Amino acid sequence: MLTEAQFALIARQAKRRVGLALKPDRLAVVDARLAPLARREGCACAGELVQATQERSDDLLWDAIVDALVDPSTHFFRDRAAWRALAERAIPDILRGRAPNARLRIWSAGCATGQEPFSLAILMDELREEGQGATTEIVATDVSARLLDKATAGIFSQFEVQRGLSVRRMIARFERIGEMWRVMDRVRAAVRFEAHNLMSEPAAMGPFDLILCRNVLCGMDDEDRKATLERLAGALAEDGMLMLGAGEHAVDVTDAFSRTGEDGLFLRNAYWRRAA
Amino acid sequence: MKSCLVVDDSRVIRKVARRILEDLDFEIEEAADGLEALQACRKAMPDAILLDWQMPVMSGIDFLRTLRNEQGGERPVVVFCTTENDVERISEAIKAGADEYIMKPFDGDILHSKFAEAGLI
């Protein structure tokens, strides 16, 4: 088992690198999460893994350690209420403020293995088929190269493809390859994957009409959450919207956003400017 | 409380499905093939049917086609639950009147997700 000093070292690195706040009661969980990486690196346990970082001249092992601690859990159309709010409130509201042939830009921030951006692509495709969508560019980012590799491939197990997808959506947008299911080219082409750390400036990527950043901020302390929210606000159009995870808040630590009345959905305040 | 008829020739699968669905607040009846299922439906039409494809006596797809032509047989929400995973087979099931489709092996998460998609939860 990790010592408290080793755990404190990991916690410091996780906060500094990706803003992940690890409370002391997570020691056993972190220890277990790092076991597979420790084995791959030829270490007997997570503690030895931390010791190994001291003997390395580069930072790659710390990258791998923090990467292993990032929560990868996601599924298609996760949280049905949120997707209803997106389809019935957020996207129509944004489209009303745009020229009829405007291009919508959406950012899936912290996309893990890609289920969220692909759900977005499917939703926008369906809205277009109903005559109420718009041409959409979806940028999907994650800090973890491991998760991003899987997302970029767009290939999902039979288990993954049955969580959150109706059978009609599944056979309309995926093709079976052996025991796996690959998202069709038309859906795949709507999403651009990039590596990005939410702790750094998203300068060149914006502005976006809508940002989804769900179940990421809940792992941060208030200081990092505020800074991240304001970076996201800075990447939004003046009337852009932000979708957080169910129960996550944007208005308690910053005045960049207002509530919309929908759980997890926030509107950027047009007057808001980042402090210089 | 909604009712669900679990149709599968494997007693183990019926037991697993029963345990998951009872946790989701369904009242469970069981049938071991399509003909038994048809008899159960004629006695009392369930709200939902979890349906295997390959079974002795009468297959799931033959049962579904017969059911959809019976008085009141359009009402139950039918969720296939089978090892068949060809897109053609899935399309065939939807055409025959299936509302949702589960490819085995399944777990509680998948059953929950698919019953939600079908509007049962």
Coordinates of C-alpha atoms in Angstrom, one line a residue:
Chain A
M1 CA 0.0 0.0 0.0
L2 CA 1.1 3.6 -0.7
T3 CA 2.5 5.5 2.2
E4 CA 0.9 8.8 3.1
A5 CA 4.0 10.7 1.8
Q6 CA 3.9 8.8 -1.5
F7 CA 0.1 9.5 -1.8
A8 CA 0.8 13.2 -1.1
L9 CA 3.3 13.3 -3.9
I10 CA 0.9 11.8 -6.3
A11 CA -1.9 14.2 -5.2
R12 CA 0.4 17.2 -5.8
Q13 CA 1.3 16.0 -9.3
A14 CA -2.3 15.2 -10.2
K15 CA -3.4 18.7 -9.1
R16 CA -0.6 20.4 -10.9
R17 CA -0.9 18.5 -14.1
V18 CA -4.6 18.0 -14.6
G19 CA -6.3 19.8 -11.7
L20 CA -7.4 16.5 -10.2
A21 CA -8.0 16.9 -6.5
L22 CA -7.3 13.7 -4.6
K23 CA -8.6 13.7 -1.1
P24 CA -6.7 11.6 1.5
D25 CA -9.6 9.1 1.7
R26 CA -8.7 8.1 -1.9
L27 CA -5.4 6.4 -0.9
A28 CA -6.6 2.9 -1.3
V29 CA -8.5 3.6 -4.6
V30 CA -5.4 5.3 -6.1
D31 CA -3.2 2.4 -4.9
A32 CA -5.5 -0.1 -6.8
R33 CA -5.8 2.1 -9.9
L34 CA -2.1 2.2 -10.3
A35 CA -1.5 -1.5 -9.9
P36 CA -1.8 -2.4 -13.6
L37 CA 0.6 0.5 -14.6
A38 CA 3.0 -0.6 -11.8
R39 CA 3.1 -4.1 -13.3
R40 CA 3.6 -2.8 -16.8
E41 CA 6.6 -0.8 -15.5
G42 CA 8.1 -3.8 -13.8
C43 CA 7.3 -2.5 -10.3
A44 CA 5.8 -4.7 -7.5
C45 CA 3.3 -2.1 -6.3
A46 CA 2.2 1.6 -6.6
G47 CA 4.8 2.6 -4.0
E48 CA 7.7 1.3 -6.1
L49 CA 6.2 3.1 -9.1
V50 CA 6.5 6.4 -7.2
Q51 CA 10.0 5.6 -6.2
A52 CA 10.8 4.9 -9.9
T53 CA 9.8 8.4 -10.8
Q54 CA 12.7 9.7 -8.7
E55 CA 15.2 7.8 -10.8
R56 CA 13.9 9.1 -14.1
S57 CA 15.2 12.2 -15.7
D58 CA 12.0 12.8 -17.8
D59 CA 8.4 13.3 -16.8
L60 CA 6.9 10.5 -18.8
L61 CA 6.2 8.2 -15.9
W62 CA 4.4 11.0 -14.0
D63 CA 2.3 11.5 -17.2
A64 CA 1.4 7.8 -17.2
I65 CA 0.6 7.8 -13.5
V66 CA -1.7 10.8 -13.7
D67 CA -3.3 9.4 -16.9
A68 CA -4.2 6.2 -15.1
L69 CA -6.0 8.3 -12.4
V70 CA -8.3 10.1 -14.8
D71 CA -11.8 8.7 -14.6
P72 CA -12.6 7.2 -18.0
S73 CA -16.3 6.3 -17.3
T74 CA -18.7 7.4 -19.9
H75 CA -21.4 6.0 -22.2
F76 CA -23.5 7.1 -25.1
F77 CA -26.2 9.7 -24.4
R78 CA -25.1 9.6 -20.7
D79 CA -27.8 11.3 -18.5
R80 CA -31.0 11.3 -20.6
A81 CA -32.3 14.5 -19.0
A82 CA -29.1 16.4 -20.2
W83 CA -29.6 15.2 -23.8
R84 CA -33.2 16.3 -23.7
A85 CA -32.1 19.7 -22.5
L86 CA -29.5 19.9 -25.3
A87 CA -32.0 18.9 -28.1
E88 CA -35.0 20.9 -26.9
R89 CA -33.4 23.9 -25.2
A90 CA -29.7 24.6 -25.8
I91 CA -29.4 23.9 -29.5
P92 CA -32.7 25.6 -30.6
D93 CA -31.8 28.6 -28.4
I94 CA -28.4 28.9 -30.0
L95 CA -29.7 28.4 -33.5
R96 CA -32.3 31.1 -33.1
G97 CA -29.5 33.6 -32.5
R98 CA -27.6 32.5 -35.7
A99 CA -28.0 33.1 -39.4
P100 CA -29.9 30.3 -41.2
N101 CA -26.8 28.8 -42.8
A102 CA -24.5 29.4 -39.8
R103 CA -22.0 26.7 -38.8
L104 CA -22.4 25.5 -35.2
R105 CA -19.2 24.9 -33.3
I106 CA -19.3 22.5 -30.3
W107 CA -16.6 21.5 -27.9
S108 CA -16.7 18.2 -26.0
A109 CA -14.1 19.0 -23.3
G110 CA -12.9 15.8 -21.5
C111 CA -14.4 13.4 -24.0
A112 CA -12.8 10.3 -22.6
T113 CA -13.3 7.4 -25.1
G114 CA -15.5 9.4 -27.4
Q115 CA -19.1 8.4 -26.6
E116 CA -20.1 12.0 -25.8
P117 CA -18.8 13.7 -29.1
F118 CA -20.2 10.8 -31.1
S119 CA -23.6 11.2 -29.3
L120 CA -23.5 14.9 -30.2
A121 CA -22.7 14.0 -33.9
I122 CA -25.6 11.6 -33.9
L123 CA -28.0 14.1 -32.3
M124 CA -27.0 16.9 -34.8
D125 CA -27.4 14.5 -37.7
E126 CA -30.9 13.5 -36.4
L127 CA -31.9 17.2 -36.0
R128 CA -30.7 17.9 -39.5
E129 CA -32.8 15.0 -40.8
E130 CA -35.8 16.7 -39.1
G131 CA -34.9 19.9 -40.8
Q132 CA -33.9 21.8 -37.7
G133 CA -30.2 21.3 -37.4
A134 CA -27.2 23.1 -38.8
T135 CA -23.8 22.2 -40.2
T136 CA -21.8 21.3 -37.1
E137 CA -18.1 21.1 -36.2
I138 CA -17.4 19.1 -33.1
V139 CA -14.0 19.4 -31.4
A140 CA -13.4 16.7 -28.8
T141 CA -10.5 16.9 -26.5
D142 CA -9.1 14.9 -23.6
V143 CA -5.9 15.1 -21.6
S144 CA -5.4 11.4 -21.7
A145 CA -3.6 10.1 -24.9
R146 CA -4.7 6.6 -23.9
L147 CA -8.4 7.5 -23.9
L148 CA -8.1 9.7 -27.0
D149 CA -6.5 6.9 -29.0
K150 CA -9.6 4.8 -28.4
A151 CA -11.9 7.7 -29.1
T152 CA -10.2 8.4 -32.4
A153 CA -10.6 4.8 -33.5
G154 CA -14.4 5.1 -33.1
I155 CA -14.6 1.3 -32.4
F156 CA -16.7 0.1 -29.5
S157 CA -17.4 -3.2 -27.8
Q158 CA -20.8 -4.8 -27.9
F159 CA -21.1 -3.9 -24.3
E160 CA -20.3 -0.2 -24.9
V161 CA -22.6 0.1 -27.8
Q162 CA -25.6 -1.1 -25.8
R163 CA -25.2 1.4 -23.0
G164 CA -27.3 4.5 -23.9
L165 CA -27.9 3.8 -27.6
S166 CA -31.3 2.7 -28.8
V167 CA -31.2 -0.3 -31.2
R168 CA -32.4 2.0 -34.1
R169 CA -29.6 4.5 -33.4
M170 CA -27.1 1.7 -33.2
I171 CA -27.9 0.1 -36.6
A172 CA -28.4 3.5 -38.3
R173 CA -25.0 4.9 -37.2
F174 CA -22.7 1.9 -36.6
E175 CA -21.4 -1.0 -38.6
R176 CA -20.4 -4.3 -37.1
I177 CA -16.9 -5.5 -37.5
G178 CA -16.5 -9.0 -36.0
E179 CA -17.5 -8.6 -32.4
M180 CA -17.0 -4.8 -32.4
W181 CA -19.0 -1.9 -33.7
R182 CA -17.5 1.0 -35.6
V183 CA -19.1 4.4 -35.8
M184 CA -20.0 5.2 -39.5
D185 CA -17.8 7.5 -41.5
R186 CA -20.4 10.2 -41.7
V187 CA -20.7 10.4 -37.9
R188 CA -16.9 10.0 -37.5
A189 CA -16.2 12.8 -39.9
A190 CA -18.2 15.3 -37.8
V191 CA -15.8 15.0 -34.9
R192 CA -12.2 16.3 -34.7
F193 CA -10.1 14.8 -31.8
E194 CA -7.3 16.8 -30.2
A195 CA -5.2 16.4 -27.1
H196 CA -5.9 19.3 -24.7
N197 CA -5.4 19.8 -21.0
L198 CA -8.2 21.9 -19.4
M199 CA -5.5 23.4 -17.1
S200 CA -4.1 25.3 -20.1
E201 CA -5.5 28.0 -22.4
P202 CA -7.8 26.8 -25.2
A203 CA -6.8 30.0 -27.1
A204 CA -6.7 28.8 -30.7
M205 CA -9.8 26.5 -30.5
G206 CA -12.6 29.0 -29.8
P207 CA -15.0 30.6 -30.0
F208 CA -17.6 27.8 -29.5
D209 CA -21.4 28.1 -29.5
L210 CA -21.7 25.2 -27.0
I211 CA -19.3 23.5 -24.6
L212 CA -19.9 20.2 -22.9
C213 CA -17.7 19.6 -19.9
R214 CA -19.4 17.0 -17.9
N215 CA -18.2 15.2 -14.8
V216 CA -14.7 16.7 -15.1
L217 CA -15.0 19.8 -12.8
C218 CA -16.3 17.6 -10.0
G219 CA -12.8 16.2 -9.5
M220 CA -11.3 19.7 -9.0
D221 CA -10.9 21.9 -6.0
D222 CA -12.7 25.3 -6.1
E223 CA -9.6 27.2 -7.2
D224 CA -9.0 25.1 -10.2
R225 CA -12.7 24.8 -10.9
K226 CA -13.1 28.6 -11.0
A227 CA -10.1 29.0 -13.3
T228 CA -11.2 26.2 -15.6
L229 CA -14.8 27.6 -15.8
E230 CA -13.4 31.0 -16.7
R231 CA -11.1 29.5 -19.4
L232 CA -14.2 27.7 -20.8
A233 CA -16.2 31.0 -20.7
G234 CA -13.4 32.7 -22.6
A235 CA -13.7 30.0 -25.3
L236 CA -17.4 30.6 -25.7
A237 CA -19.2 33.0 -28.0
E238 CA -20.9 35.8 -26.0
D239 CA -24.2 34.0 -26.0
G240 CA -22.7 30.5 -25.8
M241 CA -23.9 27.8 -23.5
L242 CA -22.1 25.4 -21.2
M243 CA -23.4 21.9 -20.3
L244 CA -21.9 20.4 -17.1
G245 CA -22.7 17.1 -15.5
A246 CA -25.9 16.5 -13.5
G247 CA -25.6 18.4 -10.2
E248 CA -22.4 20.3 -11.2
H249 CA -22.5 24.1 -10.8
A250 CA -21.0 27.0 -12.7
V251 CA -22.4 29.9 -10.8
D252 CA -21.0 29.4 -7.2
V253 CA -17.4 30.2 -7.9
T254 CA -17.5 32.6 -10.9
D255 CA -19.9 35.3 -12.3
A256 CA -19.1 34.2 -15.9
F257 CA -22.3 32.2 -16.2
S258 CA -26.0 32.4 -15.4
R259 CA -28.5 29.5 -14.7
T260 CA -30.9 28.5 -17.5
G261 CA -33.4 26.6 -15.3
E262 CA -32.1 23.3 -16.8
D263 CA -30.0 21.2 -14.6
G264 CA -26.3 21.5 -15.6
L265 CA -27.0 23.9 -18.4
F266 CA -25.5 27.5 -18.1
L267 CA -25.5 30.6 -20.3
R268 CA -22.4 32.7 -20.6
N269 CA -22.9 36.2 -19.4
A270 CA -22.4 38.5 -22.4
Y271 CA -21.0 41.3 -20.2
W272 CA -18.5 39.0 -18.5
R273 CA -14.8 39.7 -19.2
R274 CA -11.9 37.8 -17.8
A275 CA -9.8 39.7 -15.3
A276 CA -6.6 40.7 -16.9
Chain B
M1 CA -46.2 -2.4 -10.8
K2 CA -45.5 -3.3 -14.4
S3 CA -45.4 -6.9 -15.6
C4 CA -42.7 -8.6 -17.7
L5 CA -42.8 -12.0 -19.3
V6 CA -39.3 -13.4 -19.6
V7 CA -39.1 -15.9 -22.5
D8 CA -35.9 -18.0 -22.7
D9 CA -35.2 -21.7 -22.9
S10 CA -32.3 -21.3 -20.4
R11 CA -33.4 -21.5 -16.8
V12 CA -30.2 -19.7 -15.8
I13 CA -30.9 -16.7 -18.1
R14 CA -34.5 -16.5 -16.9
K15 CA -33.2 -16.4 -13.3
V16 CA -30.6 -13.7 -14.0
A17 CA -33.1 -11.6 -15.9
R18 CA -35.8 -12.1 -13.2
R19 CA -33.4 -10.9 -10.5
I20 CA -32.4 -7.7 -12.5
L21 CA -36.0 -6.9 -13.5
E22 CA -37.4 -7.5 -10.0
D23 CA -34.9 -4.8 -8.8
L24 CA -36.4 -2.5 -11.5
D25 CA -39.8 -3.1 -9.9
F26 CA -41.3 -5.5 -12.5
E27 CA -43.5 -8.4 -11.7
I28 CA -42.1 -11.5 -13.5
E29 CA -43.7 -14.4 -15.4
E30 CA -41.5 -16.9 -17.2
A31 CA -41.9 -19.0 -20.3
A32 CA -39.4 -21.5 -21.8
D33 CA -40.4 -21.2 -25.5
G34 CA -42.6 -19.2 -27.9
L35 CA -45.6 -21.4 -27.5
E36 CA -45.6 -21.2 -23.7
A37 CA -45.2 -17.4 -24.1
L38 CA -48.2 -17.2 -26.4
Q39 CA -50.3 -19.1 -24.0
A40 CA -49.2 -16.8 -21.1
C41 CA -50.1 -13.7 -23.2
R42 CA -53.5 -15.1 -24.1
K43 CA -54.2 -15.5 -20.4
A44 CA -52.9 -12.1 -19.4
M45 CA -51.1 -9.6 -21.7
P46 CA -47.9 -8.4 -20.0
D47 CA -46.6 -4.8 -20.2
A48 CA -43.2 -6.0 -21.4
I49 CA -41.7 -9.1 -22.9
L50 CA -38.0 -10.0 -22.8
L51 CA -37.6 -12.4 -25.7
D52 CA -34.9 -14.9 -26.7
W53 CA -34.7 -15.8 -30.4
Q54 CA -33.5 -19.5 -30.7
M55 CA -35.8 -21.7 -28.7
P56 CA -37.4 -25.2 -29.2
V57 CA -41.1 -25.6 -30.2
M58 CA -41.5 -22.0 -31.3
S59 CA -38.8 -19.4 -31.9
G60 CA -38.9 -15.8 -30.6
I61 CA -39.4 -14.3 -34.0
D62 CA -42.3 -16.6 -34.8
F63 CA -43.9 -15.9 -31.4
L64 CA -43.5 -12.1 -32.1
R65 CA -45.1 -12.2 -35.5
T66 CA -48.0 -14.3 -34.1
L67 CA -48.4 -12.0 -31.1
R68 CA -48.5 -8.8 -33.1
N69 CA -51.5 -10.2 -35.0
E70 CA -53.5 -11.2 -31.9
Q71 CA -56.1 -9.2 -30.1
G72 CA -54.2 -6.8 -27.8
G73 CA -50.9 -8.2 -29.0
E74 CA -49.7 -4.8 -30.2
R75 CA -49.6 -3.5 -26.6
P76 CA -46.6 -5.2 -24.9
V77 CA -43.2 -3.6 -25.4
V78 CA -41.0 -6.4 -26.8
V79 CA -37.3 -6.4 -26.1
F80 CA -35.3 -9.1 -27.9
C81 CA -32.5 -10.6 -25.9
T82 CA -30.4 -13.0 -28.0
T83 CA -26.9 -14.0 -29.2
E84 CA -28.0 -13.0 -32.7
N85 CA -25.9 -9.9 -33.6
D86 CA -26.1 -9.6 -37.4
V87 CA -27.5 -6.3 -38.5
E88 CA -29.8 -8.2 -40.9
R89 CA -31.2 -10.2 -38.0
I90 CA -31.7 -7.0 -35.9
S91 CA -33.5 -5.3 -38.7
E92 CA -35.7 -8.4 -39.2
A93 CA -36.6 -8.3 -35.5
I94 CA -37.5 -4.6 -35.7
K95 CA -39.6 -5.2 -38.8
A96 CA -41.5 -8.0 -37.0
G97 CA -42.4 -5.5 -34.2
A98 CA -39.6 -5.6 -31.7
D99 CA -39.2 -2.3 -29.7
E100 CA -35.7 -2.8 -28.5
Y101 CA -32.9 -5.4 -28.9
I102 CA -30.3 -6.7 -26.5
M103 CA -27.3 -8.7 -27.8
K104 CA -26.1 -11.3 -25.2
P105 CA -24.2 -11.4 -23.1
F106 CA -26.0 -8.7 -21.1
D107 CA -25.8 -7.2 -17.6
G108 CA -27.9 -5.1 -15.4
D109 CA -26.7 -1.8 -16.9
I110 CA -27.6 -2.9 -20.4
L111 CA -31.0 -4.2 -19.4
H112 CA -31.7 -1.0 -17.5
S113 CA -30.5 1.2 -20.5
K114 CA -32.6 -0.8 -23.0
F115 CA -35.7 -0.8 -20.9
A116 CA -35.3 3.0 -20.5
E117 CA -34.9 3.4 -24.3
A118 CA -38.1 1.4 -24.8
G119 CA -39.9 3.8 -22.4
L120 CA -40.5 1.1 -19.7
I121 CA -38.6 2.9 -17.0

